Amino acid sequence: MFKVETEVGGRTLTIATGEWAKQANGSCTVKYGDTMILCAVTMGEEKASDFMPLTVDYREMTYAAGKIPGGFFKREGRPRDSEILTGRLVDRAIRPLFPKDFAQEVLVSILVLSSDVENKADILSLIGAAAALMVSDIPFETAIAGCRVGYKDGNFIINPVISEIEECLLEVIVAGTKNGITMLEGGAGEADEETLVAAVEKGKHVIDGIIAILEELRGKCGREKVKGARTVRPPEDFQKKVLGAIRAKLIDSFKEKSHSRRRELVSAVKAECALELD
């Protein structure tokens, strides 16, 4: 087993790999406080048509908090809205960092093993997905991490606990790489722009520290990346021809404020382009 640790917001963040889900392309556990998640990533063998089918499955079972589901059957149901939103958060953070022409199916499975009902598992899931991908043989090279920043009584709080989040004037999730911020999500009361910018800067500083241990973990046990992974990329001359035919029209279509009307205009541009290039 390989393990790395760092202090984040006064608590120890521990990332370990090599003990769980050994048949996956990559896997790791992330522990923060007494909350712990398991993340495993797998890659399919078949080639997709013209897109990358990335799926992030996040599940937070009630046993993680030491409870049993209510009701007659005492079983877990379909994913709750909060689980779906956490999966989307992870997806938005990691999807842009795959190679542009990579088109093999990738499944990111995240399971909450233990919850202390204080430290939320969404940030751990983002870090775990990045760590599992980095140590795997899937062509995912760029280190990414995230943290939550709260603002309360004139002070910034890194990864506030659940009770503190409810009292924060501002709460924002920051995800990024060494080179900058890639995703922001959050909400606030009447917070000014300077406070938001300062919160993002605080988050970026924390992210840099987490990225350092992610790269350390990859250096210890990272697998060699798959060479010649199946990709889908049209010929360069064809790409230029398509862009030349639709670029200006698409830009005009995106200026339409109505969502339904904008969708109709984009569909019309696609249909017109298909006829021209047929």
Short mmCIF file of C-alpha atoms in Angstrom, two decimals, residues 26-186:
data_model
loop_
_atom_site.label_atom_id
_atom_site.label_comp_id
_atom_site.label_asym_id
_atom_site.label_seq_id
_atom_site.Cartn_x
_atom_site.Cartn_y
_atom_site.Cartn_z
CA GLY A 26 -6.79 2.62 -10.74
CA SER A 27 -8.22 3.02 -7.25
CA CYS A 28 -7.62 4.87 -3.99
CA THR A 29 -9.16 5.76 -0.67
CA VAL A 30 -9.34 9.31 0.66
CA LYS A 31 -9.83 10.03 4.35
CA TYR A 32 -10.52 13.39 5.96
CA GLY A 33 -11.52 13.48 9.59
CA ASP A 34 -13.54 10.29 9.98
CA THR A 35 -15.09 10.54 6.52
CA MET A 36 -13.62 8.08 4.02
CA ILE A 37 -14.39 7.32 0.38
CA LEU A 38 -13.27 4.66 -2.08
CA CYS A 39 -12.80 5.62 -5.73
CA ALA A 40 -12.15 3.14 -8.54
CA VAL A 41 -11.73 3.95 -12.24
CA THR A 42 -12.05 1.52 -15.14
CA MET A 43 -11.64 1.90 -18.90
CA GLY A 44 -13.53 -0.02 -21.57
CA GLU A 45 -11.92 -1.81 -24.49
CA GLU A 46 -14.31 -0.76 -27.22
CA LYS A 47 -13.97 2.45 -29.19
CA ALA A 48 -16.75 5.03 -28.98
CA SER A 49 -18.06 6.75 -32.09
CA ASP A 50 -17.34 10.45 -31.78
CA PHE A 51 -17.38 11.35 -28.08
CA MET A 52 -15.95 10.28 -24.75
CA PRO A 53 -18.51 8.33 -22.66
CA LEU A 54 -17.43 9.33 -19.13
CA THR A 55 -19.67 8.19 -16.26
CA VAL A 56 -19.26 9.24 -12.63
CA ASP A 57 -21.27 7.12 -10.19
CA TYR A 58 -21.32 8.48 -6.62
CA ARG A 59 -23.16 6.57 -3.90
CA GLU A 60 -23.53 7.51 -0.25
CA MET A 61 -25.11 4.53 1.48
CA THR A 62 -26.81 5.03 4.83
CA TYR A 63 -24.53 2.46 6.48
CA ALA A 64 -21.67 4.95 6.05
CA ALA A 65 -23.27 6.98 8.85
CA GLY A 66 -24.14 3.88 10.89
CA LYS A 67 -27.83 3.87 9.93
CA ILE A 68 -30.32 1.50 8.28
CA PRO A 69 -32.78 2.78 5.65
CA GLY A 70 -36.30 3.28 6.94
CA GLY A 71 -39.35 1.66 5.39
CA PHE A 72 -40.43 -1.95 5.04
CA PHE A 73 -37.67 -3.27 2.75
CA LYS A 74 -34.71 -1.66 4.57
CA ARG A 75 -32.82 -1.32 1.30
CA GLU A 76 -31.08 1.47 -0.56
CA GLY A 77 -33.02 3.09 -3.37
CA ARG A 78 -31.98 4.98 -6.47
CA PRO A 79 -29.39 7.78 -6.15
CA ARG A 80 -30.66 10.85 -4.33
CA ASP A 81 -30.44 14.32 -5.85
CA SER A 82 -27.43 15.16 -3.67
CA GLU A 83 -25.59 12.08 -4.96
CA ILE A 84 -26.35 12.96 -8.58
CA LEU A 85 -25.13 16.53 -8.04
CA THR A 86 -21.90 15.31 -6.44
CA GLY A 87 -21.29 13.03 -9.42
CA ARG A 88 -21.81 15.96 -11.76
CA LEU A 89 -19.39 18.09 -9.75
CA VAL A 90 -16.66 15.48 -10.17
CA ASP A 91 -17.51 15.06 -13.86
CA ARG A 92 -17.21 18.78 -14.58
CA ALA A 93 -13.83 18.96 -12.88
CA ILE A 94 -12.12 16.02 -14.60
CA ARG A 95 -13.77 15.76 -18.03
CA PRO A 96 -11.85 18.67 -19.69
CA LEU A 97 -8.50 17.16 -18.66
CA PHE A 98 -8.73 13.98 -20.73
CA PRO A 99 -6.97 14.08 -24.11
CA LYS A 100 -9.10 15.91 -26.65
CA ASP A 101 -9.33 12.93 -28.99
CA PHE A 102 -9.73 10.25 -26.30
CA ALA A 103 -12.95 8.30 -26.86
CA GLN A 104 -12.91 5.14 -24.77
CA GLU A 105 -15.50 4.55 -22.09
CA VAL A 106 -14.37 5.49 -18.58
CA LEU A 107 -16.31 4.74 -15.40
CA VAL A 108 -15.51 6.50 -12.13
CA SER A 109 -17.14 4.72 -9.18
CA ILE A 110 -17.15 6.51 -5.83
CA LEU A 111 -18.47 4.91 -2.65
CA VAL A 112 -18.63 6.57 0.76
CA LEU A 113 -17.28 4.00 3.22
CA SER A 114 -17.64 6.09 6.36
CA SER A 115 -19.19 9.46 7.19
CA ASP A 116 -18.60 11.43 10.37
CA VAL A 117 -21.56 13.70 9.49
CA GLU A 118 -19.21 16.68 9.73
CA ASN A 119 -16.88 16.55 6.73
CA LYS A 120 -18.73 16.36 3.41
CA ALA A 121 -17.58 13.72 0.95
CA ASP A 122 -17.94 15.74 -2.27
CA ILE A 123 -14.48 17.32 -2.09
CA LEU A 124 -12.95 13.97 -1.14
CA SER A 125 -14.65 12.44 -4.18
CA LEU A 126 -13.12 14.99 -6.51
CA ILE A 127 -9.66 14.43 -5.05
CA GLY A 128 -10.15 10.66 -5.08
CA ALA A 129 -11.20 10.62 -8.73
CA ALA A 130 -8.12 12.64 -9.68
CA ALA A 131 -5.82 10.40 -7.62
CA ALA A 132 -7.25 7.16 -9.03
CA LEU A 133 -6.94 8.44 -12.60
CA MET A 134 -3.39 9.67 -12.04
CA VAL A 135 -2.11 6.33 -10.71
CA SER A 136 -4.01 4.33 -13.35
CA ASP A 137 -2.94 3.48 -16.90
CA ILE A 138 -5.75 5.63 -18.31
CA PRO A 139 -4.31 8.58 -20.31
CA PHE A 140 -5.06 11.25 -17.70
CA GLU A 141 -1.94 13.30 -16.99
CA THR A 142 -2.88 16.63 -15.40
CA ALA A 143 -3.17 16.74 -11.61
CA ILE A 144 -6.33 18.41 -10.32
CA ALA A 145 -7.67 18.94 -6.81
CA GLY A 146 -10.37 20.91 -5.06
CA CYS A 147 -11.48 22.38 -1.76
CA ARG A 148 -14.41 24.22 -0.20
CA VAL A 149 -13.92 27.76 1.10
CA GLY A 150 -16.35 29.40 3.50
CA TYR A 151 -16.50 33.00 4.70
CA LYS A 152 -17.86 33.74 8.17
CA ASP A 153 -17.45 36.73 10.49
CA GLY A 154 -14.70 38.22 8.33
CA ASN A 155 -12.63 35.03 8.22
CA PHE A 156 -12.12 32.37 5.57
CA ILE A 157 -12.63 28.73 6.56
CA ILE A 158 -11.05 25.92 4.53
CA ASN A 159 -13.39 22.94 4.17
CA PRO A 160 -15.92 24.10 6.78
CA VAL A 161 -17.90 21.33 8.48
CA ILE A 162 -21.59 20.94 7.69
CA SER A 163 -22.77 23.07 10.63
CA GLU A 164 -20.38 25.88 9.64
CA ILE A 165 -21.50 25.84 5.99
CA GLU A 166 -25.02 26.79 7.05
CA GLU A 167 -23.67 29.86 8.86
CA CYS A 168 -21.29 31.05 6.12
CA LEU A 169 -22.03 34.24 4.21
CA LEU A 170 -20.19 32.74 1.24
CA GLU A 171 -19.43 29.12 0.34
CA VAL A 172 -17.59 28.18 -2.83
CA ILE A 173 -16.06 24.97 -4.18
CA VAL A 174 -12.84 25.62 -6.07
CA ALA A 175 -11.23 23.06 -8.39
CA GLY A 176 -8.06 23.63 -10.35
CA THR A 177 -4.69 22.53 -11.63
CA LYS A 178 -1.22 24.03 -11.21
CA ASN A 179 -1.96 26.43 -14.03
CA GLY A 180 -5.23 27.86 -12.79
CA ILE A 181 -8.85 27.41 -11.77
CA THR A 182 -10.96 25.03 -13.84
CA MET A 183 -14.27 25.05 -11.97
CA LEU A 184 -16.20 27.11 -9.44
CA GLU A 185 -19.46 26.28 -7.73
CA GLY A 186 -21.11 27.85 -4.74
#
